[in-house]
mmCIF file of C-alpha atoms in Angstrom:
data_model
loop_
_atom_site.group_PDB
_atom_site.id
_atom_site.type_symbol
_atom_site.label_atom_id
_atom_site.label_comp_id
_atom_site.label_asym_id
_atom_site.label_seq_id
_atom_site.Cartn_x
_atom_site.Cartn_y
_atom_site.Cartn_z
ATOM 1 C CA MET A 1 -82.474 80.102 10.066
ATOM 2 C CA SER A 2 -79.750 82.046 8.230
ATOM 3 C CA VAL A 3 -78.548 78.851 6.489
ATOM 4 C CA ILE A 4 -82.108 78.071 5.381
ATOM 5 C CA VAL A 5 -82.574 81.598 4.018
ATOM 6 C CA LEU A 6 -79.248 81.431 2.201
ATOM 7 C CA THR A 7 -79.906 78.054 0.565
ATOM 8 C CA ALA A 8 -83.461 79.117 -0.330
ATOM 9 C CA SER A 9 -82.014 82.232 -2.002
ATOM 10 C CA PHE A 10 -79.635 80.117 -4.060
ATOM 11 C CA CYS A 11 -82.540 77.871 -5.082
ATOM 12 C CA LEU A 12 -84.530 80.903 -6.212
ATOM 13 C CA SER A 13 -81.601 82.297 -8.200
ATOM 14 C CA ALA A 14 -81.127 78.921 -9.879
ATOM 15 C CA VAL A 15 -84.807 78.683 -10.836
ATOM 16 C CA LEU A 16 -84.624 82.187 -12.344
ATOM 17 C CA PHE A 17 -81.520 81.143 -14.277
ATOM 18 C CA TYR A 18 -83.272 78.012 -15.545
ATOM 19 C CA CYS A 19 -86.234 80.107 -16.704
ATOM 20 C CA TYR A 20 -83.978 82.541 -18.527
ATOM 21 C CA GLY A 21 -82.037 79.649 -20.018
ATOM 22 C CA ILE A 22 -85.279 78.295 -21.472
ATOM 23 C CA TYR A 23 -86.111 81.718 -22.889
ATOM 24 C CA ALA A 24 -82.623 82.102 -24.405
ATOM 25 C CA ALA A 25 -82.835 78.643 -25.989
ATOM 26 C CA ILE A 26 -86.253 79.324 -27.514
ATOM 27 C CA ALA A 27 -85.074 82.681 -28.869
ATOM 28 C CA PHE A 28 -81.986 81.061 -30.395
ATOM 29 C CA ARG A 29 -84.061 78.376 -32.086
ATOM 30 C CA ARG A 30 -86.731 80.781 -33.304
ATOM 31 C CA TYR A 31 -84.470 82.990 -35.411
ATOM 32 C CA PRO A 32 -82.152 80.879 -37.605
ATOM 33 C CA TYR A 33 -79.591 82.742 -39.681
ATOM 34 C CA PRO A 34 -80.864 83.072 -43.286
ATOM 35 C CA VAL A 35 -78.970 81.118 -45.954
ATOM 36 C CA ASN A 36 -78.029 82.905 -49.171
ATOM 37 C CA PRO A 37 -77.209 80.147 -51.704
ATOM 38 C CA GLU A 38 -75.252 82.679 -53.768
ATOM 39 C CA PHE A 39 -72.841 83.434 -50.925
ATOM 40 C CA HIS A 40 -70.087 80.837 -50.908
ATOM 41 C CA PRO A 41 -66.646 82.498 -50.759
ATOM 42 C CA PRO A 42 -63.642 80.155 -51.019
ATOM 43 C CA LEU A 43 -62.283 79.076 -47.668
ATOM 44 C CA THR A 44 -59.604 77.001 -45.986
ATOM 45 C CA ILE A 45 -60.270 74.430 -43.264
ATOM 46 C CA LEU A 46 -57.428 74.048 -40.747
ATOM 47 C CA LYS A 47 -57.317 70.725 -38.902
ATOM 48 C CA PRO A 48 -54.771 70.190 -36.094
ATOM 49 C CA LEU A 49 -54.127 66.479 -35.464
ATOM 50 C CA CYS A 50 -52.432 64.484 -32.723
ATOM 51 C CA GLY A 51 -53.083 60.758 -32.533
ATOM 52 C CA ILE A 52 -56.203 58.891 -33.609
ATOM 53 C CA ASP A 53 -59.122 56.854 -32.324
ATOM 54 C CA GLU A 54 -61.660 54.582 -33.976
ATOM 55 C CA GLU A 55 -63.794 57.540 -35.114
ATOM 56 C CA THR A 56 -61.058 59.800 -36.509
ATOM 57 C CA TYR A 57 -61.396 58.732 -40.140
ATOM 58 C CA THR A 58 -65.177 59.164 -40.174
ATOM 59 C CA ASN A 59 -64.900 62.564 -38.496
ATOM 60 C CA LEU A 60 -62.295 63.882 -40.926
ATOM 61 C CA ALA A 61 -64.001 62.368 -43.966
ATOM 62 C CA SER A 62 -67.162 64.347 -43.189
ATOM 63 C CA PHE A 63 -65.233 67.534 -43.952
ATOM 64 C CA CYS A 64 -64.196 66.130 -47.333
ATOM 65 C CA GLN A 65 -67.796 65.586 -48.451
ATOM 66 C CA GLN A 66 -69.102 69.141 -48.363
ATOM 67 C CA TYR A 67 -71.591 70.560 -50.840
ATOM 68 C CA TYR A 68 -69.447 73.655 -51.332
ATOM 69 C CA PRO A 69 -67.889 74.917 -54.577
ATOM 70 C CA GLU A 70 -64.356 75.798 -53.480
ATOM 71 C CA TYR A 71 -62.563 74.906 -50.282
ATOM 72 C CA GLN A 72 -59.201 73.649 -49.106
ATOM 73 C CA ILE A 73 -58.347 71.400 -46.151
ATOM 74 C CA VAL A 74 -54.949 71.644 -44.463
ATOM 75 C CA PHE A 75 -54.049 69.079 -41.806
ATOM 76 C CA GLY A 76 -51.338 70.057 -39.341
ATOM 77 C CA VAL A 77 -49.303 67.351 -37.573
ATOM 78 C CA ARG A 78 -46.269 67.756 -35.336
ATOM 79 C CA ASP A 79 -44.782 64.249 -35.185
ATOM 80 C CA PHE A 80 -43.561 62.494 -38.356
ATOM 81 C CA ILE A 81 -44.657 59.138 -36.928
ATOM 82 C CA ASP A 82 -48.114 60.306 -35.843
ATOM 83 C CA PRO A 83 -50.700 57.668 -36.904
ATOM 84 C CA SER A 84 -53.024 60.396 -38.180
ATOM 85 C CA ILE A 85 -50.706 60.890 -41.169
ATOM 86 C CA GLU A 86 -51.811 57.551 -42.590
ATOM 87 C CA ILE A 87 -55.448 58.627 -42.349
ATOM 88 C CA VAL A 88 -54.743 61.929 -44.118
ATOM 89 C CA GLU A 89 -52.948 60.100 -46.929
ATOM 90 C CA ARG A 90 -55.959 57.825 -47.242
ATOM 91 C CA LEU A 91 -58.277 60.836 -47.459
ATOM 92 C CA ILE A 92 -56.123 62.385 -50.191
ATOM 93 C CA GLN A 93 -56.484 59.186 -52.243
ATOM 94 C CA GLN A 94 -60.210 58.750 -51.651
ATOM 95 C CA PHE A 95 -61.198 62.382 -52.254
ATOM 96 C CA PRO A 96 -59.038 63.497 -55.209
ATOM 97 C CA HIS A 97 -61.508 66.271 -56.074
ATOM 98 C CA VAL A 98 -60.868 67.994 -52.720
ATOM 99 C CA ASP A 99 -57.827 70.248 -52.262
ATOM 100 C CA ILE A 100 -56.176 68.487 -49.294
ATOM 101 C CA SER A 101 -52.732 69.290 -47.911
ATOM 102 C CA LEU A 102 -50.658 67.842 -45.078
ATOM 103 C CA VAL A 103 -48.133 69.899 -43.133
ATOM 104 C CA VAL A 104 -45.790 68.017 -40.803
ATOM 105 C CA LYS A 105 -43.525 70.238 -38.759
ATOM 106 C CA ASP A 106 -42.148 69.756 -35.257
ATOM 107 C CA GLU A 107 -41.211 73.374 -34.576
ATOM 108 C CA ILE A 108 -42.912 74.651 -31.412
ATOM 109 C CA ILE A 109 -44.078 78.264 -31.209
ATOM 110 C CA GLY A 110 -45.646 78.071 -27.745
ATOM 111 C CA THR A 111 -46.736 75.837 -24.888
ATOM 112 C CA ASN A 112 -49.996 74.844 -26.595
ATOM 113 C CA LEU A 113 -48.868 72.310 -29.205
ATOM 114 C CA LYS A 114 -52.241 72.367 -30.959
ATOM 115 C CA VAL A 115 -51.705 76.033 -31.798
ATOM 116 C CA SER A 116 -48.286 75.200 -33.220
ATOM 117 C CA ASN A 117 -49.982 72.742 -35.586
ATOM 118 C CA LEU A 118 -52.487 75.404 -36.589
ATOM 119 C CA ALA A 119 -49.774 77.992 -37.192
ATOM 120 C CA HIS A 120 -47.828 75.659 -39.485
ATOM 121 C CA ALA A 121 -50.982 74.615 -41.353
ATOM 122 C CA PHE A 122 -51.870 78.287 -41.788
ATOM 123 C CA THR A 123 -48.729 78.905 -43.851
ATOM 124 C CA THR A 124 -50.255 76.954 -46.759
ATOM 125 C CA ALA A 125 -53.764 78.420 -46.503
ATOM 126 C CA LYS A 126 -54.880 79.706 -49.890
ATOM 127 C CA HIS A 127 -58.032 81.584 -48.931
ATOM 128 C CA ASP A 128 -58.970 84.588 -46.803
ATOM 129 C CA ILE A 129 -61.581 82.818 -44.712
ATOM 130 C CA LEU A 130 -60.429 80.143 -42.276
ATOM 131 C CA VAL A 131 -62.477 77.385 -40.634
ATOM 132 C CA ILE A 132 -60.938 75.696 -37.590
ATOM 133 C CA ALA A 133 -62.473 72.567 -36.095
ATOM 134 C CA ASP A 134 -61.144 69.914 -33.717
ATOM 135 C CA SER A 135 -60.536 66.365 -34.951
ATOM 136 C CA ASP A 136 -63.390 64.927 -32.856
ATOM 137 C CA ILE A 137 -66.002 66.994 -34.703
ATOM 138 C CA ARG A 138 -68.293 65.456 -37.337
ATOM 139 C CA VAL A 139 -70.514 67.447 -39.709
ATOM 140 C CA ASP A 140 -73.167 67.074 -42.412
ATOM 141 C CA ARG A 141 -72.645 68.066 -46.039
ATOM 142 C CA ASP A 142 -74.318 71.474 -45.693
ATOM 143 C CA TYR A 143 -71.980 72.522 -42.855
ATOM 144 C CA LEU A 144 -69.781 74.981 -44.759
ATOM 145 C CA GLN A 145 -72.683 76.589 -46.619
ATOM 146 C CA LYS A 146 -74.509 77.324 -43.370
ATOM 147 C CA ILE A 147 -71.726 78.385 -41.012
ATOM 148 C CA ILE A 148 -70.345 80.897 -43.523
ATOM 149 C CA GLN A 149 -73.577 82.924 -43.778
ATOM 150 C CA PRO A 150 -72.948 85.448 -40.954
ATOM 151 C CA LEU A 151 -69.874 86.692 -42.852
ATOM 152 C CA THR A 152 -72.193 88.479 -45.281
ATOM 153 C CA ASP A 153 -71.913 91.182 -42.588
ATOM 154 C CA GLN A 154 -68.443 92.700 -42.891
ATOM 155 C CA GLY A 155 -68.486 93.584 -39.206
ATOM 156 C CA VAL A 156 -68.505 89.906 -38.259
ATOM 157 C CA GLY A 157 -65.019 88.625 -37.539
ATOM 158 C CA VAL A 158 -65.721 85.219 -35.989
ATOM 159 C CA VAL A 159 -68.467 82.583 -36.191
ATOM 160 C CA THR A 160 -68.686 79.649 -33.797
ATOM 161 C CA CYS A 161 -71.031 76.677 -33.161
ATOM 162 C CA LEU A 162 -72.670 74.693 -30.410
ATOM 163 C CA TYR A 163 -72.309 70.920 -30.492
ATOM 164 C CA ARG A 164 -74.157 67.769 -29.505
ATOM 165 C CA SER A 165 -72.397 64.726 -28.098
ATOM 166 C CA LEU A 166 -72.130 61.248 -29.566
ATOM 167 C CA ALA A 167 -71.030 59.403 -26.438
ATOM 168 C CA GLN A 168 -69.640 55.929 -25.851
ATOM 169 C CA GLY A 169 -69.726 54.525 -22.322
ATOM 170 C CA TRP A 170 -71.335 55.783 -19.108
ATOM 171 C CA VAL A 171 -68.515 58.196 -18.244
ATOM 172 C CA ALA A 172 -68.770 59.923 -21.611
ATOM 173 C CA THR A 173 -72.552 59.924 -21.220
ATOM 174 C CA LEU A 174 -72.353 61.902 -17.979
ATOM 175 C CA ASP A 175 -69.901 64.262 -19.676
ATOM 176 C CA GLY A 176 -72.237 64.710 -22.634
ATOM 177 C CA ILE A 177 -75.258 65.354 -20.405
ATOM 178 C CA GLY A 178 -73.408 68.223 -18.741
ATOM 179 C CA THR A 179 -72.347 69.731 -22.038
ATOM 180 C CA ALA A 180 -75.811 69.550 -23.571
ATOM 181 C CA THR A 181 -77.901 70.751 -20.637
ATOM 182 C CA ASP A 182 -75.561 72.953 -18.613
ATOM 183 C CA PHE A 183 -72.541 74.292 -20.503
ATOM 184 C CA HIS A 184 -74.514 75.189 -23.630
ATOM 185 C CA THR A 185 -77.196 76.835 -21.523
ATOM 186 C CA GLY A 186 -74.550 79.222 -20.227
ATOM 187 C CA VAL A 187 -73.456 79.965 -23.781
ATOM 188 C CA LEU A 188 -77.042 80.641 -24.882
ATOM 189 C CA VAL A 189 -77.672 82.904 -21.887
ATOM 190 C CA SER A 190 -74.498 84.881 -22.649
ATOM 191 C CA ASN A 191 -75.526 85.116 -26.290
ATOM 192 C CA GLN A 192 -78.968 86.443 -25.337
ATOM 193 C CA LEU A 193 -77.749 88.930 -22.735
ATOM 194 C CA GLU A 194 -74.848 90.595 -24.531
ATOM 195 C CA GLY A 195 -73.763 88.434 -27.448
ATOM 196 C CA ILE A 196 -70.884 86.012 -27.015
ATOM 197 C CA LYS A 197 -67.313 87.255 -26.877
ATOM 198 C CA PHE A 198 -65.540 83.932 -27.148
ATOM 199 C CA ALA A 199 -65.409 80.946 -29.487
ATOM 200 C CA LEU A 200 -65.770 77.177 -29.108
ATOM 201 C CA GLY A 201 -63.319 74.637 -30.512
ATOM 202 C CA SER A 202 -66.153 72.789 -32.248
ATOM 203 C CA THR A 203 -65.994 75.383 -35.036
ATOM 204 C CA ILE A 204 -64.271 78.721 -35.426
ATOM 205 C CA VAL A 205 -64.740 80.662 -38.652
ATOM 206 C CA ILE A 206 -62.373 83.626 -38.756
ATOM 207 C CA ARG A 207 -61.264 86.053 -41.441
ATOM 208 C CA LYS A 208 -57.533 85.978 -42.158
ATOM 209 C CA GLN A 209 -57.317 89.750 -41.667
ATOM 210 C CA VAL A 210 -58.922 89.409 -38.236
ATOM 211 C CA LEU A 211 -56.435 86.719 -37.223
ATOM 212 C CA GLU A 212 -53.547 88.905 -38.372
ATOM 213 C CA LYS A 213 -54.922 91.915 -36.502
ATOM 214 C CA ILE A 214 -54.876 90.067 -33.159
ATOM 215 C CA GLY A 215 -51.296 88.927 -33.759
ATOM 216 C CA GLY A 216 -51.828 85.618 -35.515
ATOM 217 C CA PHE A 217 -51.556 82.233 -33.863
ATOM 218 C CA LYS A 218 -48.474 83.346 -31.948
ATOM 219 C CA ALA A 219 -50.719 85.598 -29.866
ATOM 220 C CA ILE A 220 -52.551 82.564 -28.442
ATOM 221 C CA ALA A 221 -49.728 79.997 -28.533
ATOM 222 C CA ASP A 222 -49.290 79.921 -24.749
ATOM 223 C CA TYR A 223 -52.971 79.819 -23.791
ATOM 224 C CA LEU A 224 -54.786 76.680 -22.712
ATOM 225 C CA ALA A 225 -58.143 78.015 -23.962
ATOM 226 C CA ASP A 226 -56.991 78.830 -27.494
ATOM 227 C CA ASP A 227 -60.550 78.609 -28.804
ATOM 228 C CA PHE A 228 -61.768 81.090 -26.191
ATOM 229 C CA GLN A 229 -59.023 83.527 -27.187
ATOM 230 C CA LEU A 230 -59.834 83.249 -30.910
ATOM 231 C CA GLY A 231 -63.209 84.759 -30.075
ATOM 232 C CA TYR A 232 -62.229 86.994 -27.174
ATOM 233 C CA LEU A 233 -59.360 88.864 -28.863
ATOM 234 C CA PRO A 234 -61.343 89.727 -32.032
ATOM 235 C CA ALA A 235 -64.233 90.891 -29.821
ATOM 236 C CA GLN A 236 -61.819 93.156 -27.957
ATOM 237 C CA ALA A 237 -60.643 94.483 -31.327
ATOM 238 C CA GLY A 238 -64.192 95.524 -32.213
ATOM 239 C CA TYR A 239 -65.377 92.599 -34.349
ATOM 240 C CA LYS A 240 -68.673 90.781 -33.854
ATOM 241 C CA VAL A 241 -68.652 87.146 -32.739
ATOM 242 C CA ILE A 242 -71.716 85.258 -33.975
ATOM 243 C CA LEU A 243 -73.144 82.013 -32.625
ATOM 244 C CA SER A 244 -74.291 80.025 -35.650
ATOM 245 C CA ASN A 245 -77.556 78.081 -35.556
ATOM 246 C CA TYR A 246 -75.731 75.106 -37.057
ATOM 247 C CA ILE A 247 -75.071 72.317 -34.530
ATOM 248 C CA VAL A 248 -72.095 70.004 -35.100
ATOM 249 C CA ASP A 249 -71.521 66.526 -33.648
ATOM 250 C CA HIS A 250 -68.862 66.029 -30.995
ATOM 251 C CA VAL A 251 -67.718 62.414 -30.849
ATOM 252 C CA LEU A 252 -66.870 61.415 -27.276
ATOM 253 C CA GLY A 253 -64.926 58.176 -27.198
ATOM 254 C CA THR A 254 -64.728 55.823 -24.256
ATOM 255 C CA SER A 255 -62.876 57.382 -21.349
ATOM 256 C CA SER A 256 -61.980 56.439 -17.801
ATOM 257 C CA LEU A 257 -63.543 58.281 -14.886
ATOM 258 C CA SER A 258 -60.087 59.452 -13.805
ATOM 259 C CA ASP A 259 -59.271 60.978 -17.207
ATOM 260 C CA THR A 260 -62.667 62.665 -17.398
ATOM 261 C CA ILE A 261 -62.310 64.199 -13.951
ATOM 262 C CA LYS A 262 -58.844 65.487 -14.836
ATOM 263 C CA ARG A 263 -60.235 67.055 -18.008
ATOM 264 C CA GLN A 264 -63.121 68.631 -16.106
ATOM 265 C CA ILE A 265 -60.728 70.067 -13.521
ATOM 266 C CA ARG A 266 -58.583 71.421 -16.341
ATOM 267 C CA TRP A 267 -61.609 73.114 -17.902
ATOM 268 C CA ALA A 268 -62.784 74.433 -14.530
ATOM 269 C CA ARG A 269 -59.458 76.056 -13.737
ATOM 270 C CA CYS A 270 -59.209 77.359 -17.271
ATOM 271 C CA ILE A 271 -62.630 79.042 -16.998
ATOM 272 C CA ARG A 272 -61.709 80.388 -13.572
ATOM 273 C CA VAL A 273 -58.654 82.211 -14.891
ATOM 274 C CA SER A 274 -60.262 83.224 -18.218
ATOM 275 C CA ARG A 275 -63.565 84.487 -16.773
ATOM 276 C CA PRO A 276 -63.160 84.713 -12.974
ATOM 277 C CA TRP A 277 -66.428 86.520 -12.276
ATOM 278 C CA GLY A 278 -68.331 84.223 -14.603
ATOM 279 C CA TYR A 279 -66.848 81.222 -12.815
ATOM 280 C CA LEU A 280 -67.822 82.591 -9.413
ATOM 281 C CA GLY A 281 -71.319 83.334 -10.724
ATOM 282 C CA LEU A 282 -71.883 79.644 -11.436
ATOM 283 C CA VAL A 283 -72.771 79.287 -7.751
ATOM 284 C CA PHE A 284 -76.195 80.719 -8.612
ATOM 285 C CA THR A 285 -76.886 77.898 -11.106
ATOM 286 C CA TYR A 286 -76.441 74.853 -8.857
ATOM 287 C CA GLY A 287 -80.068 74.587 -7.824
ATOM 288 C CA THR A 288 -80.017 70.791 -7.604
ATOM 289 C CA VAL A 289 -77.318 70.975 -4.935
ATOM 290 C CA PHE A 290 -78.757 73.820 -2.871
ATOM 291 C CA SER A 291 -82.277 72.397 -2.933
ATOM 292 C CA LEU A 292 -80.870 69.223 -1.364
ATOM 293 C CA LEU A 293 -79.042 71.298 1.250
ATOM 294 C CA LEU A 294 -82.242 73.210 1.967
ATOM 295 C CA LEU A 295 -84.159 69.953 2.411
ATOM 296 C CA ILE A 296 -81.533 68.676 4.843
ATOM 297 C CA THR A 297 -81.073 71.906 6.829
ATOM 298 C CA SER A 298 -84.846 72.439 7.110
ATOM 299 C CA GLY A 299 -85.297 68.934 8.488
ATOM 300 C CA GLY A 300 -87.397 67.702 5.572
ATOM 301 C CA SER A 301 -89.881 70.580 5.909
ATOM 302 C CA ILE A 302 -92.643 71.400 3.445
ATOM 303 C CA LEU A 303 -90.518 74.360 2.304
ATOM 304 C CA GLY A 304 -87.589 72.057 1.629
ATOM 305 C CA TRP A 305 -89.618 69.530 -0.358
ATOM 306 C CA THR A 306 -91.427 72.271 -2.295
ATOM 307 C CA ALA A 307 -88.140 73.964 -3.225
ATOM 308 C CA LEU A 308 -86.614 70.647 -4.291
ATOM 309 C CA VAL A 309 -89.552 69.657 -6.509
ATOM 310 C CA ILE A 310 -89.731 73.082 -8.183
ATOM 311 C CA THR A 311 -85.952 73.419 -8.619
ATOM 312 C CA TRP A 312 -85.377 69.925 -9.950
ATOM 313 C CA GLY A 313 -88.435 70.209 -12.164
ATOM 314 C CA MET A 314 -87.253 73.466 -13.745
ATOM 315 C CA ARG A 315 -83.735 72.060 -14.136
ATOM 316 C CA LEU A 316 -85.084 69.077 -16.058
ATOM 317 C CA VAL A 317 -87.330 71.284 -18.196
ATOM 318 C CA MET A 318 -84.380 73.507 -19.068
ATOM 319 C CA GLY A 319 -82.276 70.468 -19.876
ATOM 320 C CA TRP A 320 -85.021 69.123 -22.124
ATOM 321 C CA VAL A 321 -85.486 72.429 -23.988
ATOM 322 C CA VAL A 322 -81.756 73.037 -24.531
ATOM 323 C CA GLY A 323 -80.513 69.484 -24.936
ATOM 324 C CA VAL A 324 -83.423 67.862 -26.753
ATOM 325 C CA LYS A 325 -85.352 70.599 -28.566
ATOM 326 C CA VAL A 326 -82.449 72.881 -29.544
ATOM 327 C CA LEU A 327 -79.413 70.603 -29.810
ATOM 328 C CA HIS A 328 -81.246 67.355 -30.675
ATOM 329 C CA ASP A 329 -78.616 65.721 -28.499
ATOM 330 C CA PRO A 330 -79.053 61.906 -28.435
ATOM 331 C CA VAL A 331 -77.498 61.661 -24.968
ATOM 332 C CA ALA A 332 -79.899 64.250 -23.550
ATOM 333 C CA LYS A 333 -82.862 62.499 -25.163
ATOM 334 C CA LYS A 334 -82.032 59.152 -23.602
ATOM 335 C CA PHE A 335 -80.449 60.078 -20.276
ATOM 336 C CA LEU A 336 -82.159 63.308 -19.213
ATOM 337 C CA TRP A 337 -82.885 61.742 -15.809
ATOM 338 C CA LEU A 338 -79.143 61.705 -15.035
ATOM 339 C CA ILE A 339 -78.995 65.505 -14.811
ATOM 340 C CA PRO A 340 -79.219 65.710 -10.966
ATOM 341 C CA LEU A 341 -76.394 63.162 -10.547
ATOM 342 C CA ARG A 342 -74.221 64.990 -13.055
ATOM 343 C CA ASP A 343 -74.909 68.338 -11.351
ATOM 344 C CA LEU A 344 -73.895 66.959 -7.962
ATOM 345 C CA LEU A 345 -70.623 65.582 -9.323
ATOM 346 C CA HIS A 346 -69.867 68.780 -11.224
ATOM 347 C CA PHE A 347 -70.515 70.918 -8.144
ATOM 348 C CA PHE A 348 -67.635 69.213 -6.356
ATOM 349 C CA ILE A 349 -65.405 69.710 -9.403
ATOM 350 C CA TRP A 350 -66.411 73.386 -9.484
ATOM 351 C CA CYS A 351 -65.462 73.770 -5.814
ATOM 352 C CA TYR A 352 -62.167 71.962 -6.371
ATOM 353 C CA GLY A 353 -61.435 74.251 -9.334
ATOM 354 C CA PHE A 354 -61.040 77.213 -6.966
ATOM 355 C CA PHE A 355 -57.895 75.685 -5.530
ATOM 356 C CA GLY A 356 -54.552 75.235 -7.242
ATOM 357 C CA ASN A 357 -53.291 76.310 -10.636
ATOM 358 C CA THR A 358 -51.742 73.137 -12.014
ATOM 359 C CA ILE A 359 -53.246 70.870 -14.660
ATOM 360 C CA GLU A 360 -52.358 67.682 -16.485
ATOM 361 C CA TRP A 361 -52.528 67.878 -20.268
ATOM 362 C CA ARG A 362 -51.220 65.367 -22.808
ATOM 363 C CA GLY A 363 -49.048 63.683 -20.192
ATOM 364 C CA GLN A 364 -47.460 66.909 -18.931
ATOM 365 C CA ARG A 365 -47.938 68.842 -15.708
ATOM 366 C CA MET A 366 -48.414 72.526 -16.362
ATOM 367 C CA LYS A 367 -49.103 75.666 -14.409
ATOM 368 C CA LEU A 368 -51.838 78.129 -15.336
ATOM 369 C CA THR A 369 -50.974 81.797 -14.904
ATOM 370 C CA HIS A 370 -53.618 84.336 -13.890
ATOM 371 C CA GLU A 371 -53.929 85.273 -17.582
ATOM 372 C CA GLY A 372 -54.732 81.704 -18.612
ATOM 373 C CA LYS A 373 -51.320 80.981 -20.096
ATOM 374 C CA LEU A 374 -49.511 77.672 -19.733
ATOM 375 C CA VAL A 375 -46.119 77.152 -18.182
ATOM 376 C CA VAL A 376 -44.535 73.683 -18.281
ATOM 377 C CA ILE A 377 -43.488 72.408 -14.874
ATOM 378 C CA SER A 378 -40.051 70.854 -15.042
ATOM 379 C CA ILE A 379 -39.698 67.564 -13.202
#
């Protein structure tokens, strides 16, 4: 009986979370940030690059086609033979009206090589407002005009964005379903409850003075979750972090199941060390799993079937509201029915994330400290 009561309690907590997630999503969609067409301060886009795929050119080119009066793009590359250099040179030729620079420097300032690229690119930044976005992000031409709007408030130090997935292959599809209907729900709930105090790598808008106040890129050079820290540290310093209503595209290329699982484990352990209580609290959101356990432990009782139908139904409704209505995510629109399967797989990854502190990243084995910093493991 105690097992049935416990699993039923977890089902109830999950349903309550799903309901609040729906409310948070509706509230987020209802109040878009107003756009002042007269507010368009000059800014610098920093783009760290490492390698390419078939979508890299299209992704980067979208940042060169902005309807914005004055902006600079600085690409940061570590390796002089990196294939992304050829793409940047092509962009410079095809968009001569855009101020584009390329910084190639192999000096390492920390364990996170992406941050080293950002730090070197930053040295040539001309403007006081910085926009940081990963190379797998694609945007429309009104992107800069819209994401900059919260900075009309001088108390805002950082702006960040949600993203929708453009997935290729069934593995990436499962990954995208989780991002659209689960991960972003957590972000929206946090935003509704207390405002977010972290940033997402899809887009980070940060004032140069704010970056300098937290110690510059050197302050985050050893962290795995550099994007998280670029929101967390300014929040700790008293600045507001705003979640923009603008949604960017995240291009998910084809990936093997093994690589995806390794990445998910890396993220899980990263969240565990960055937000330990938040990670533990995820147990109250796995309604699809606990409703199945309740059905099994209750011997297929009416209670078990009722809990499963209600829990799965609310989970799908929440996924539809967040993924389809708010994000307009094409993966969520087409594969919403895969949510229970994705939740089951992710539950096992979540459990596995409690154990161990090593990760694999860019071909290297590293150790995560309790602060979320990276330490290379020598072989």
